[in-house]
């Protein structure tokens, strides 16, 4: 069972940019769905947009990992989970991870055939990814 990524951001452009960057880095092997902004195009998050991305990600029996930018993205994501069936919710995880680094590491692990738990752990390892060597 493959793992798709759902990128939740307050900015539609940011979510699309993270999805684009991450998708190019893994040669499109992993389904990456942006769910950014509100339904009227403003900054914010939308549980229905996140829910629609999750439905797409879960189609065909796949699993999904949600990566989020800021705290209220978590609230909207958990609300979106309420609209799924219990069986669908069992195939979704939320990552406590930095958005860009977490998405990159998660996509790499997912492309390697990692389980949902392994993909989540990889994303959460993004906290340790150093940009500048000491």
PDB file of C-alpha atoms in Angstrom, residues 31-128:
ATOM      1  CA  UNK A  31       1.191  11.359  -4.893  1.00  0.00           C
ATOM      2  CA  UNK A  32       1.482  14.790  -3.257  1.00  0.00           C
ATOM      3  CA  UNK A  33      -1.692  16.812  -2.837  1.00  0.00           C
ATOM      4  CA  UNK A  34      -1.653  20.482  -1.835  1.00  0.00           C
ATOM      5  CA  UNK A  35      -4.522  21.687   0.350  1.00  0.00           C
ATOM      6  CA  UNK A  36      -3.749  25.325   1.023  1.00  0.00           C
ATOM      7  CA  UNK A  37      -5.729  28.480   1.563  1.00  0.00           C
ATOM      8  CA  UNK A  38      -9.432  28.985   2.101  1.00  0.00           C
ATOM      9  CA  UNK A  39     -12.291  28.255  -0.254  1.00  0.00           C
ATOM     10  CA  UNK A  40     -12.494  31.939  -1.223  1.00  0.00           C
ATOM     11  CA  UNK A  41      -8.766  32.210  -2.012  1.00  0.00           C
ATOM     12  CA  UNK A  42      -7.699  33.915   1.205  1.00  0.00           C
ATOM     13  CA  UNK A  43      -4.981  32.954   3.664  1.00  0.00           C
ATOM     14  CA  UNK A  44      -6.187  30.300   6.074  1.00  0.00           C
ATOM     15  CA  UNK A  45      -7.108  26.649   6.033  1.00  0.00           C
ATOM     16  CA  UNK A  46     -10.217  24.803   4.938  1.00  0.00           C
ATOM     17  CA  UNK A  47     -11.370  21.487   6.365  1.00  0.00           C
ATOM     18  CA  UNK A  48     -13.385  20.751   3.184  1.00  0.00           C
ATOM     19  CA  UNK A  49     -10.296  21.352   0.994  1.00  0.00           C
ATOM     20  CA  UNK A  50      -8.217  19.109   3.236  1.00  0.00           C
ATOM     21  CA  UNK A  51     -10.982  16.495   3.228  1.00  0.00           C
ATOM     22  CA  UNK A  52     -11.130  16.512  -0.576  1.00  0.00           C
ATOM     23  CA  UNK A  53      -7.360  16.040  -0.770  1.00  0.00           C
ATOM     24  CA  UNK A  54      -7.586  13.155   1.703  1.00  0.00           C
ATOM     25  CA  UNK A  55     -10.367  11.514  -0.314  1.00  0.00           C
ATOM     26  CA  UNK A  56      -8.147  11.727  -3.419  1.00  0.00           C
ATOM     27  CA  UNK A  57      -5.144  10.380  -1.522  1.00  0.00           C
ATOM     28  CA  UNK A  58      -7.096   7.464  -0.038  1.00  0.00           C
ATOM     29  CA  UNK A  59      -8.658   6.444  -3.354  1.00  0.00           C
ATOM     30  CA  UNK A  60      -7.621   2.970  -4.352  1.00  0.00           C
ATOM     31  CA  UNK A  61      -6.778   1.874  -0.815  1.00  0.00           C
ATOM     32  CA  UNK A  62      -3.730   4.088  -0.319  1.00  0.00           C
ATOM     33  CA  UNK A  63      -2.683   5.675   2.965  1.00  0.00           C
ATOM     34  CA  UNK A  64      -2.041   9.382   3.603  1.00  0.00           C
ATOM     35  CA  UNK A  65       0.267  11.485   5.723  1.00  0.00           C
ATOM     36  CA  UNK A  66      -0.759  15.069   6.487  1.00  0.00           C
ATOM     37  CA  UNK A  67       1.994  17.670   6.854  1.00  0.00           C
ATOM     38  CA  UNK A  68       1.008  21.111   8.197  1.00  0.00           C
ATOM     39  CA  UNK A  69       2.544  24.567   8.419  1.00  0.00           C
ATOM     40  CA  UNK A  70       1.050  26.271  11.509  1.00  0.00           C
ATOM     41  CA  UNK A  71      -1.051  25.321  14.530  1.00  0.00           C
ATOM     42  CA  UNK A  72      -4.508  26.039  13.147  1.00  0.00           C
ATOM     43  CA  UNK A  73      -3.699  23.840  10.141  1.00  0.00           C
ATOM     44  CA  UNK A  74      -3.755  21.024  12.689  1.00  0.00           C
ATOM     45  CA  UNK A  75      -7.240  22.035  13.840  1.00  0.00           C
ATOM     46  CA  UNK A  76      -8.584  22.092  10.277  1.00  0.00           C
ATOM     47  CA  UNK A  77      -6.902  18.768   9.517  1.00  0.00           C
ATOM     48  CA  UNK A  78      -8.440  17.064  12.538  1.00  0.00           C
ATOM     49  CA  UNK A  79     -11.828  18.491  11.573  1.00  0.00           C
ATOM     50  CA  UNK A  80     -11.389  17.096   8.047  1.00  0.00           C
ATOM     51  CA  UNK A  81     -10.709  13.669   9.552  1.00  0.00           C
ATOM     52  CA  UNK A  82     -14.144  13.758  11.183  1.00  0.00           C
ATOM     53  CA  UNK A  83     -15.756  13.626   7.726  1.00  0.00           C
ATOM     54  CA  UNK A  84     -13.979  10.375   6.854  1.00  0.00           C
ATOM     55  CA  UNK A  85     -15.192   6.907   7.700  1.00  0.00           C
ATOM     56  CA  UNK A  86     -13.509   5.067  10.566  1.00  0.00           C
ATOM     57  CA  UNK A  87     -11.796   2.774   8.044  1.00  0.00           C
ATOM     58  CA  UNK A  88     -10.425   5.794   6.168  1.00  0.00           C
ATOM     59  CA  UNK A  89      -9.214   7.481   9.377  1.00  0.00           C
ATOM     60  CA  UNK A  90      -7.191   4.351  10.173  1.00  0.00           C
ATOM     61  CA  UNK A  91      -5.203   4.998   6.984  1.00  0.00           C
ATOM     62  CA  UNK A  92      -4.275   8.614   7.812  1.00  0.00           C
ATOM     63  CA  UNK A  93      -1.584  10.038  10.073  1.00  0.00           C
ATOM     64  CA  UNK A  94      -0.594  13.569  11.010  1.00  0.00           C
ATOM     65  CA  UNK A  95       3.090  14.467  11.178  1.00  0.00           C
ATOM     66  CA  UNK A  96       4.649  16.771  13.754  1.00  0.00           C
ATOM     67  CA  UNK A  97       7.264  17.882  11.248  1.00  0.00           C
ATOM     68  CA  UNK A  98       8.706  20.972   9.579  1.00  0.00           C
ATOM     69  CA  UNK A  99       6.728  21.426   6.381  1.00  0.00           C
ATOM     70  CA  UNK A 100       9.416  21.552   3.684  1.00  0.00           C
ATOM     71  CA  UNK A 101      12.014  19.279   5.233  1.00  0.00           C
ATOM     72  CA  UNK A 102       9.368  16.877   6.486  1.00  0.00           C
ATOM     73  CA  UNK A 103       7.671  16.661   3.099  1.00  0.00           C
ATOM     74  CA  UNK A 104      10.995  16.016   1.374  1.00  0.00           C
ATOM     75  CA  UNK A 105      12.001  13.235   3.771  1.00  0.00           C
ATOM     76  CA  UNK A 106       8.494  11.726   3.790  1.00  0.00           C
ATOM     77  CA  UNK A 107       8.378  11.629  -0.015  1.00  0.00           C
ATOM     78  CA  UNK A 108      11.764   9.924  -0.153  1.00  0.00           C
ATOM     79  CA  UNK A 109      10.631   7.265   2.341  1.00  0.00           C
ATOM     80  CA  UNK A 110       7.270   6.804   0.592  1.00  0.00           C
ATOM     81  CA  UNK A 111       8.998   6.412  -2.786  1.00  0.00           C
ATOM     82  CA  UNK A 112      11.151   3.704  -1.195  1.00  0.00           C
ATOM     83  CA  UNK A 113       8.000   1.776  -0.241  1.00  0.00           C
ATOM     84  CA  UNK A 114       7.900   2.794   3.417  1.00  0.00           C
ATOM     85  CA  UNK A 115       4.856   2.100   5.554  1.00  0.00           C
ATOM     86  CA  UNK A 116       2.717   4.941   6.894  1.00  0.00           C
ATOM     87  CA  UNK A 117       4.540   4.741  10.241  1.00  0.00           C
ATOM     88  CA  UNK A 118       7.929   4.818   8.508  1.00  0.00           C
ATOM     89  CA  UNK A 119       6.930   7.754   6.297  1.00  0.00           C
ATOM     90  CA  UNK A 120       5.672   9.645   9.343  1.00  0.00           C
ATOM     91  CA  UNK A 121       8.898   8.934  11.253  1.00  0.00           C
ATOM     92  CA  UNK A 122      10.956  10.125   8.290  1.00  0.00           C
ATOM     93  CA  UNK A 123       8.958  13.367   8.124  1.00  0.00           C
ATOM     94  CA  UNK A 124       9.355  13.939  11.842  1.00  0.00           C
ATOM     95  CA  UNK A 125      13.100  13.401  11.431  1.00  0.00           C
ATOM     96  CA  UNK A 126      13.072  16.702   9.577  1.00  0.00           C
ATOM     97  CA  UNK A 127      13.520  18.421  12.926  1.00  0.00           C
ATOM     98  CA  UNK A 128      17.072  17.042  12.959  1.00  0.00           C
TER      99      UNK A 128
END
